[in-house]
Amino acid sequence: MNDSELARRISICASSQDWPAIKSYLDELQPETAFVFLRVLGERLPIEADLEAAIADASDVPGLIVAGAALMMRATRIRGMDIADMVEAQNWEPYFVYHQQAERLLCAAVTAQPGNGLAAAWLMAATVDSDDELKAEVCRLLMQATQVPLSGYSKLLSAMTKKWGGSHEAMWRVARECANLNLPWSGALIAKAHYEQWLYLDLMDERPAAQSEADRYFRDPAIRNELLAISSAIDAAHGDDPYEAVYAHDVLAAVLAEAKERKIATRHLRRVGKFGDPALLTGGPWWRSMLIRLIKGLPPW
C-alpha cells in the first residue's frame, strides 16, 4: 500500500458511498492503515452523506466502525480545529450531536466485539475528553484488544495527559507500557510524551518557573539522547503496516523540530507523505506550515 493507491481508493469510496465495498476493503487493511483510511475518508465524504446506511444491522461491527469514525470526522469538520474560544457559537450544537452519535455507534461496536482494536481506537479518539470513569473503561478495552492501530495508543496517551485532566505520571506510565508492546515504531509514543510534557510547560503551566523549564526541556542531555535514539530506531524499523511508519515519522518531525534538530526533523518529515495528521500534536491545521518554518530556522508564525 502506498499513498497513491490509498488516495485512489479513498476517492472512489467517498464518491460512490458503496458501503459494502468500503467495509470489504477496510477488512483488507493493516490496523494503522485502516485508521488512516477512515480518518481521510471521513474528511472527504459529503457532509450530508447517509452514514446510517453503512450499518446493515445491530451486529454489523464494520458498519458501526465506518459510520462512527465518519461521524467523528464530521463533528471535527463542523467544529474546526481552533481553540474553543474561537469556535463559532452556532457550530457547537451540531458538533456535540454528531460527536455523541459517533460515541454511541463506536460503543456499540466495542460491545458487540470487545477485542476489536480498530473499534477501540476510534472509541478512544471519541473519549479523550470524557469523564474519568468512561475514559478508564475505554482505556481498559483498548489495552485488552488485538490489532490496535498505533494511533489508538496515541489517543490513549493523549487521554492521560495533564491538559486533558490526567497527569504527567499517568501519561508516562501509558507511554512506557505501550512502547514496550514491541511494535516496530512504538518508540514514537515516548517522543510524543516528551512533546506533551514540554507543551504543557510552554503553554499551560501557570507556575512562575514553568517557562524557563520549557525553554530548557529539550536541552536536557538525557532527553535529547533518548529522542535521537528513538529517531535512529524508527529509521531502522521494519514492519507490515506502512502507516505506522508515517505516524512515527510525523511525531519525530515535530518533536525534533522543537528540539532544534532540524536536519533530522527534515529527514522524518520527508517520509511522512500525503497522509500525515495535521492535528496529531498541536490540534491545529497550521501545524504543517509551522513545522516547515521551524525546520528552516524561521519563527513558527
PDB file of C-alpha atoms in Angstrom, residues 40-248:
ATOM      1  CA  VAL A  40      -9.235  10.661   5.489  1.00  0.00           C
ATOM      2  CA  LEU A  41     -12.447   9.104   4.151  1.00  0.00           C
ATOM      3  CA  GLY A  42     -14.336  10.981   6.861  1.00  0.00           C
ATOM      4  CA  GLU A  43     -12.683  14.209   5.729  1.00  0.00           C
ATOM      5  CA  ARG A  44     -13.675  13.591   2.085  1.00  0.00           C
ATOM      6  CA  LEU A  45     -17.233  12.233   2.359  1.00  0.00           C
ATOM      7  CA  PRO A  46     -20.012  14.730   1.570  1.00  0.00           C
ATOM      8  CA  ILE A  47     -21.112  16.347   4.816  1.00  0.00           C
ATOM      9  CA  GLU A  48     -24.690  15.156   4.152  1.00  0.00           C
ATOM     10  CA  ALA A  49     -23.733  11.507   3.434  1.00  0.00           C
ATOM     11  CA  ASP A  50     -26.220   8.964   4.808  1.00  0.00           C
ATOM     12  CA  LEU A  51     -23.915   7.245   7.287  1.00  0.00           C
ATOM     13  CA  GLU A  52     -26.636   5.144   8.878  1.00  0.00           C
ATOM     14  CA  ALA A  53     -26.824   3.315   5.542  1.00  0.00           C
ATOM     15  CA  ALA A  54     -23.371   1.891   6.276  1.00  0.00           C
ATOM     16  CA  ILE A  55     -24.851  -0.219   9.098  1.00  0.00           C
ATOM     17  CA  ALA A  56     -26.643  -3.341   7.888  1.00  0.00           C
ATOM     18  CA  ASP A  57     -27.925  -4.303  11.351  1.00  0.00           C
ATOM     19  CA  ALA A  58     -27.043  -4.009  15.035  1.00  0.00           C
ATOM     20  CA  SER A  59     -24.395  -6.734  14.747  1.00  0.00           C
ATOM     21  CA  ASP A  60     -22.606  -5.129  11.777  1.00  0.00           C
ATOM     22  CA  VAL A  61     -19.368  -4.180  13.547  1.00  0.00           C
ATOM     23  CA  PRO A  62     -17.544  -2.945  10.404  1.00  0.00           C
ATOM     24  CA  GLY A  63     -20.559  -0.780   9.569  1.00  0.00           C
ATOM     25  CA  LEU A  64     -20.666   0.634  13.092  1.00  0.00           C
ATOM     26  CA  ILE A  65     -16.959   1.473  12.894  1.00  0.00           C
ATOM     27  CA  VAL A  66     -17.223   3.110   9.457  1.00  0.00           C
ATOM     28  CA  ALA A  67     -20.242   5.204  10.459  1.00  0.00           C
ATOM     29  CA  GLY A  68     -18.824   6.057  13.892  1.00  0.00           C
ATOM     30  CA  ALA A  69     -15.467   7.177  12.519  1.00  0.00           C
ATOM     31  CA  ALA A  70     -17.137   9.211   9.755  1.00  0.00           C
ATOM     32  CA  LEU A  71     -19.388  10.917  12.313  1.00  0.00           C
ATOM     33  CA  MET A  72     -16.331  11.768  14.412  1.00  0.00           C
ATOM     34  CA  MET A  73     -14.715  13.383  11.391  1.00  0.00           C
ATOM     35  CA  ARG A  74     -17.959  15.177  10.506  1.00  0.00           C
ATOM     36  CA  ALA A  75     -18.073  16.623  14.019  1.00  0.00           C
ATOM     37  CA  THR A  76     -14.454  17.734  13.680  1.00  0.00           C
ATOM     38  CA  ARG A  77     -15.116  19.372  10.311  1.00  0.00           C
ATOM     39  CA  ILE A  78     -18.053  21.332  11.748  1.00  0.00           C
ATOM     40  CA  ARG A  79     -16.243  22.429  14.897  1.00  0.00           C
ATOM     41  CA  GLY A  80     -12.984  23.214  13.148  1.00  0.00           C
ATOM     42  CA  MET A  81      -9.630  22.900  14.889  1.00  0.00           C
ATOM     43  CA  ASP A  82      -9.360  26.297  16.549  1.00  0.00           C
ATOM     44  CA  ILE A  83      -9.246  26.682  20.319  1.00  0.00           C
ATOM     45  CA  ALA A  84     -12.682  26.654  21.955  1.00  0.00           C
ATOM     46  CA  ASP A  85     -12.918  30.447  22.292  1.00  0.00           C
ATOM     47  CA  MET A  86     -12.570  30.825  18.515  1.00  0.00           C
ATOM     48  CA  VAL A  87     -15.213  28.259  17.509  1.00  0.00           C
ATOM     49  CA  GLU A  88     -18.335  29.872  16.066  1.00  0.00           C
ATOM     50  CA  ALA A  89     -21.228  29.602  18.520  1.00  0.00           C
ATOM     51  CA  GLN A  90     -23.625  28.018  16.011  1.00  0.00           C
ATOM     52  CA  ASN A  91     -21.193  25.146  15.427  1.00  0.00           C
ATOM     53  CA  TRP A  92     -21.247  23.770  18.951  1.00  0.00           C
ATOM     54  CA  GLU A  93     -24.693  22.145  18.871  1.00  0.00           C
ATOM     55  CA  PRO A  94     -24.171  20.096  15.665  1.00  0.00           C
ATOM     56  CA  TYR A  95     -20.660  19.240  16.821  1.00  0.00           C
ATOM     57  CA  PHE A  96     -21.947  17.716  20.050  1.00  0.00           C
ATOM     58  CA  VAL A  97     -24.819  15.951  18.269  1.00  0.00           C
ATOM     59  CA  TYR A  98     -22.508  14.227  15.778  1.00  0.00           C
ATOM     60  CA  HIS A  99     -19.874  13.520  18.409  1.00  0.00           C
ATOM     61  CA  GLN A 100     -22.432  11.823  20.667  1.00  0.00           C
ATOM     62  CA  GLN A 101     -23.812   9.817  17.740  1.00  0.00           C
ATOM     63  CA  ALA A 102     -20.278   8.674  16.916  1.00  0.00           C
ATOM     64  CA  GLU A 103     -19.617   7.666  20.507  1.00  0.00           C
ATOM     65  CA  ARG A 104     -22.876   5.689  20.616  1.00  0.00           C
ATOM     66  CA  LEU A 105     -22.061   3.741  17.444  1.00  0.00           C
ATOM     67  CA  LEU A 106     -18.469   3.055  18.477  1.00  0.00           C
ATOM     68  CA  CYS A 107     -19.618   1.891  21.919  1.00  0.00           C
ATOM     69  CA  ALA A 108     -21.994  -0.495  20.150  1.00  0.00           C
ATOM     70  CA  ALA A 109     -19.125  -1.806  18.007  1.00  0.00           C
ATOM     71  CA  VAL A 110     -16.898  -2.440  21.021  1.00  0.00           C
ATOM     72  CA  THR A 111     -19.771  -4.025  22.948  1.00  0.00           C
ATOM     73  CA  ALA A 112     -20.507  -6.382  20.060  1.00  0.00           C
ATOM     74  CA  GLN A 113     -16.823  -7.230  19.561  1.00  0.00           C
ATOM     75  CA  PRO A 114     -14.775  -6.247  22.643  1.00  0.00           C
ATOM     76  CA  GLY A 115     -11.427  -7.298  21.202  1.00  0.00           C
ATOM     77  CA  ASN A 116     -11.726  -5.215  18.028  1.00  0.00           C
ATOM     78  CA  GLY A 117      -8.700  -2.916  18.068  1.00  0.00           C
ATOM     79  CA  LEU A 118      -9.928  -0.569  15.332  1.00  0.00           C
ATOM     80  CA  ALA A 119     -13.243  -0.003  17.115  1.00  0.00           C
ATOM     81  CA  ALA A 120     -11.459   0.543  20.436  1.00  0.00           C
ATOM     82  CA  ALA A 121      -9.046   3.020  18.825  1.00  0.00           C
ATOM     83  CA  TRP A 122     -11.831   5.149  17.380  1.00  0.00           C
ATOM     84  CA  LEU A 123     -13.783   4.975  20.642  1.00  0.00           C
ATOM     85  CA  MET A 124     -10.625   6.140  22.423  1.00  0.00           C
ATOM     86  CA  ALA A 125     -10.447   9.060  19.988  1.00  0.00           C
ATOM     87  CA  ALA A 126     -14.050   9.915  20.857  1.00  0.00           C
ATOM     88  CA  THR A 127     -13.497   9.831  24.623  1.00  0.00           C
ATOM     89  CA  VAL A 128     -10.171  11.656  25.094  1.00  0.00           C
ATOM     90  CA  ASP A 129     -12.028  14.463  26.908  1.00  0.00           C
ATOM     91  CA  SER A 130     -14.674  12.313  28.648  1.00  0.00           C
ATOM     92  CA  ASP A 131     -15.212  11.809  32.359  1.00  0.00           C
ATOM     93  CA  ASP A 132     -12.653   9.717  34.213  1.00  0.00           C
ATOM     94  CA  GLU A 133     -14.886   6.648  34.656  1.00  0.00           C
ATOM     95  CA  LEU A 134     -15.723   6.290  30.949  1.00  0.00           C
ATOM     96  CA  LYS A 135     -12.164   7.097  29.923  1.00  0.00           C
ATOM     97  CA  ALA A 136     -10.811   4.411  32.265  1.00  0.00           C
ATOM     98  CA  GLU A 137     -13.183   1.797  30.841  1.00  0.00           C
ATOM     99  CA  VAL A 138     -12.248   2.638  27.244  1.00  0.00           C
ATOM    100  CA  CYS A 139      -8.561   2.524  28.186  1.00  0.00           C
ATOM    101  CA  ARG A 140      -9.081  -0.956  29.624  1.00  0.00           C
ATOM    102  CA  LEU A 141     -10.860  -2.126  26.471  1.00  0.00           C
ATOM    103  CA  LEU A 142      -8.121  -0.712  24.266  1.00  0.00           C
ATOM    104  CA  MET A 143      -5.324  -2.424  26.174  1.00  0.00           C
ATOM    105  CA  GLN A 144      -7.165  -5.762  26.003  1.00  0.00           C
ATOM    106  CA  ALA A 145      -7.939  -5.501  22.276  1.00  0.00           C
ATOM    107  CA  THR A 146      -5.916  -7.011  19.450  1.00  0.00           C
ATOM    108  CA  GLN A 147      -4.765  -5.442  16.183  1.00  0.00           C
ATOM    109  CA  VAL A 148      -4.847  -1.959  17.727  1.00  0.00           C
ATOM    110  CA  PRO A 149      -3.678   0.851  15.416  1.00  0.00           C
ATOM    111  CA  LEU A 150      -0.707   2.819  16.688  1.00  0.00           C
ATOM    112  CA  SER A 151      -2.995   5.868  16.604  1.00  0.00           C
ATOM    113  CA  GLY A 152      -5.204   4.126  19.167  1.00  0.00           C
ATOM    114  CA  TYR A 153      -2.340   4.003  21.656  1.00  0.00           C
ATOM    115  CA  SER A 154      -1.565   7.613  20.734  1.00  0.00           C
ATOM    116  CA  LYS A 155      -5.138   8.629  21.610  1.00  0.00           C
ATOM    117  CA  LEU A 156      -4.817   6.732  24.893  1.00  0.00           C
ATOM    118  CA  LEU A 157      -1.659   8.677  25.683  1.00  0.00           C
ATOM    119  CA  SER A 158      -3.484  11.933  24.847  1.00  0.00           C
ATOM    120  CA  ALA A 159      -6.314  10.989  27.198  1.00  0.00           C
ATOM    121  CA  MET A 160      -3.815  10.616  30.036  1.00  0.00           C
ATOM    122  CA  THR A 161      -2.128  13.999  29.531  1.00  0.00           C
ATOM    123  CA  LYS A 162      -2.426  16.732  32.098  1.00  0.00           C
ATOM    124  CA  LYS A 163      -4.135  19.025  29.583  1.00  0.00           C
ATOM    125  CA  TRP A 164      -7.000  16.503  29.308  1.00  0.00           C
ATOM    126  CA  GLY A 165      -7.397  16.024  33.046  1.00  0.00           C
ATOM    127  CA  GLY A 166      -4.723  13.375  33.600  1.00  0.00           C
ATOM    128  CA  SER A 167      -1.209  13.789  34.923  1.00  0.00           C
ATOM    129  CA  HIS A 168       2.362  13.624  33.669  1.00  0.00           C
ATOM    130  CA  GLU A 169       2.813  10.453  35.732  1.00  0.00           C
ATOM    131  CA  ALA A 170      -0.210   8.729  34.157  1.00  0.00           C
ATOM    132  CA  MET A 171       0.883   9.818  30.684  1.00  0.00           C
ATOM    133  CA  TRP A 172       4.404   8.447  31.146  1.00  0.00           C
ATOM    134  CA  ARG A 173       3.096   5.177  32.575  1.00  0.00           C
ATOM    135  CA  VAL A 174       0.950   4.673  29.462  1.00  0.00           C
ATOM    136  CA  ALA A 175       3.743   5.780  27.111  1.00  0.00           C
ATOM    137  CA  ARG A 176       6.237   3.300  28.563  1.00  0.00           C
ATOM    138  CA  GLU A 177       3.684   0.486  28.710  1.00  0.00           C
ATOM    139  CA  CYS A 178       2.646   0.989  25.072  1.00  0.00           C
ATOM    140  CA  ALA A 179       6.236   1.408  23.896  1.00  0.00           C
ATOM    141  CA  ASN A 180       7.009  -1.988  25.425  1.00  0.00           C
ATOM    142  CA  LEU A 181       4.437  -3.730  23.206  1.00  0.00           C
ATOM    143  CA  ASN A 182       7.215  -4.419  20.686  1.00  0.00           C
ATOM    144  CA  LEU A 183       5.507  -2.668  17.802  1.00  0.00           C
ATOM    145  CA  PRO A 184       8.121  -1.601  15.230  1.00  0.00           C
ATOM    146  CA  TRP A 185       7.533   2.144  15.592  1.00  0.00           C
ATOM    147  CA  SER A 186       6.076   2.366  19.118  1.00  0.00           C
ATOM    148  CA  GLY A 187       9.052   4.407  20.324  1.00  0.00           C
ATOM    149  CA  ALA A 188       7.272   7.371  18.739  1.00  0.00           C
ATOM    150  CA  LEU A 189       4.892   7.281  21.713  1.00  0.00           C
ATOM    151  CA  ILE A 190       7.797   8.149  24.019  1.00  0.00           C
ATOM    152  CA  ALA A 191       8.676  11.055  21.736  1.00  0.00           C
ATOM    153  CA  LYS A 192       5.049  12.205  21.833  1.00  0.00           C
ATOM    154  CA  ALA A 193       5.056  12.069  25.639  1.00  0.00           C
ATOM    155  CA  HIS A 194       8.118  14.333  25.701  1.00  0.00           C
ATOM    156  CA  TYR A 195       6.329  16.734  23.363  1.00  0.00           C
ATOM    157  CA  GLU A 196       3.197  16.740  25.523  1.00  0.00           C
ATOM    158  CA  GLN A 197       5.162  17.451  28.709  1.00  0.00           C
ATOM    159  CA  TRP A 198       7.080  20.268  27.008  1.00  0.00           C
ATOM    160  CA  LEU A 199       3.856  21.697  25.512  1.00  0.00           C
ATOM    161  CA  TYR A 200       2.169  21.796  28.910  1.00  0.00           C
ATOM    162  CA  LEU A 201       5.136  23.645  30.405  1.00  0.00           C
ATOM    163  CA  ASP A 202       5.261  26.054  27.481  1.00  0.00           C
ATOM    164  CA  LEU A 203       1.580  26.942  27.151  1.00  0.00           C
ATOM    165  CA  MET A 204      -0.480  25.788  30.127  1.00  0.00           C
ATOM    166  CA  ASP A 205       1.583  25.604  33.310  1.00  0.00           C
ATOM    167  CA  GLU A 206       0.993  28.793  35.322  1.00  0.00           C
ATOM    168  CA  ARG A 207       3.891  28.346  37.741  1.00  0.00           C
ATOM    169  CA  PRO A 208       6.461  31.192  37.577  1.00  0.00           C
ATOM    170  CA  ALA A 209       9.242  28.716  36.753  1.00  0.00           C
ATOM    171  CA  ALA A 210       7.324  26.901  34.003  1.00  0.00           C
ATOM    172  CA  GLN A 211       8.523  28.948  31.031  1.00  0.00           C
ATOM    173  CA  SER A 212      12.184  28.606  31.936  1.00  0.00           C
ATOM    174  CA  GLU A 213      11.647  24.846  32.396  1.00  0.00           C
ATOM    175  CA  ALA A 214      10.035  24.694  28.948  1.00  0.00           C
ATOM    176  CA  ASP A 215      12.930  26.621  27.419  1.00  0.00           C
ATOM    177  CA  ARG A 216      15.410  24.137  28.912  1.00  0.00           C
ATOM    178  CA  TYR A 217      13.380  20.968  28.324  1.00  0.00           C
ATOM    179  CA  PHE A 218      14.856  19.792  25.039  1.00  0.00           C
ATOM    180  CA  ARG A 219      18.353  20.871  26.077  1.00  0.00           C
ATOM    181  CA  ASP A 220      18.421  18.165  28.762  1.00  0.00           C
ATOM    182  CA  PRO A 221      21.103  15.687  27.563  1.00  0.00           C
ATOM    183  CA  ALA A 222      19.142  12.632  28.734  1.00  0.00           C
ATOM    184  CA  ILE A 223      16.029  13.757  26.848  1.00  0.00           C
ATOM    185  CA  ARG A 224      17.966  14.628  23.687  1.00  0.00           C
ATOM    186  CA  ASN A 225      19.800  11.313  23.752  1.00  0.00           C
ATOM    187  CA  GLU A 226      16.539   9.402  24.171  1.00  0.00           C
ATOM    188  CA  LEU A 227      14.927  11.263  21.262  1.00  0.00           C
ATOM    189  CA  LEU A 228      17.927  10.718  18.998  1.00  0.00           C
ATOM    190  CA  ALA A 229      17.961   7.008  19.881  1.00  0.00           C
ATOM    191  CA  ILE A 230      14.237   6.777  19.063  1.00  0.00           C
ATOM    192  CA  SER A 231      14.863   8.587  15.778  1.00  0.00           C
ATOM    193  CA  SER A 232      17.550   6.074  14.797  1.00  0.00           C
ATOM    194  CA  ALA A 233      15.359   3.129  15.816  1.00  0.00           C
ATOM    195  CA  ILE A 234      12.446   4.452  13.758  1.00  0.00           C
ATOM    196  CA  ASP A 235      14.679   4.945  10.724  1.00  0.00           C
ATOM    197  CA  ALA A 236      15.815   1.321  11.022  1.00  0.00           C
ATOM    198  CA  ALA A 237      12.420  -0.227  11.833  1.00  0.00           C
ATOM    199  CA  HIS A 238      10.613  -2.645   9.532  1.00  0.00           C
ATOM    200  CA  GLY A 239       7.019  -3.811   9.730  1.00  0.00           C
ATOM    201  CA  ASP A 240       3.941  -4.806   7.764  1.00  0.00           C
ATOM    202  CA  ASP A 241       1.943  -1.594   8.245  1.00  0.00           C
ATOM    203  CA  PRO A 242       3.414   1.355   6.305  1.00  0.00           C
ATOM    204  CA  TYR A 243       1.207   3.909   8.024  1.00  0.00           C
ATOM    205  CA  GLU A 244       2.633   3.061  11.432  1.00  0.00           C
ATOM    206  CA  ALA A 245       5.873   4.397   9.970  1.00  0.00           C
ATOM    207  CA  VAL A 246       4.041   7.511   8.751  1.00  0.00           C
ATOM    208  CA  TYR A 247       2.712   8.104  12.271  1.00  0.00           C
ATOM    209  CA  ALA A 248       6.186   7.702  13.775  1.00  0.00           C
TER     210      ALA A 248
END
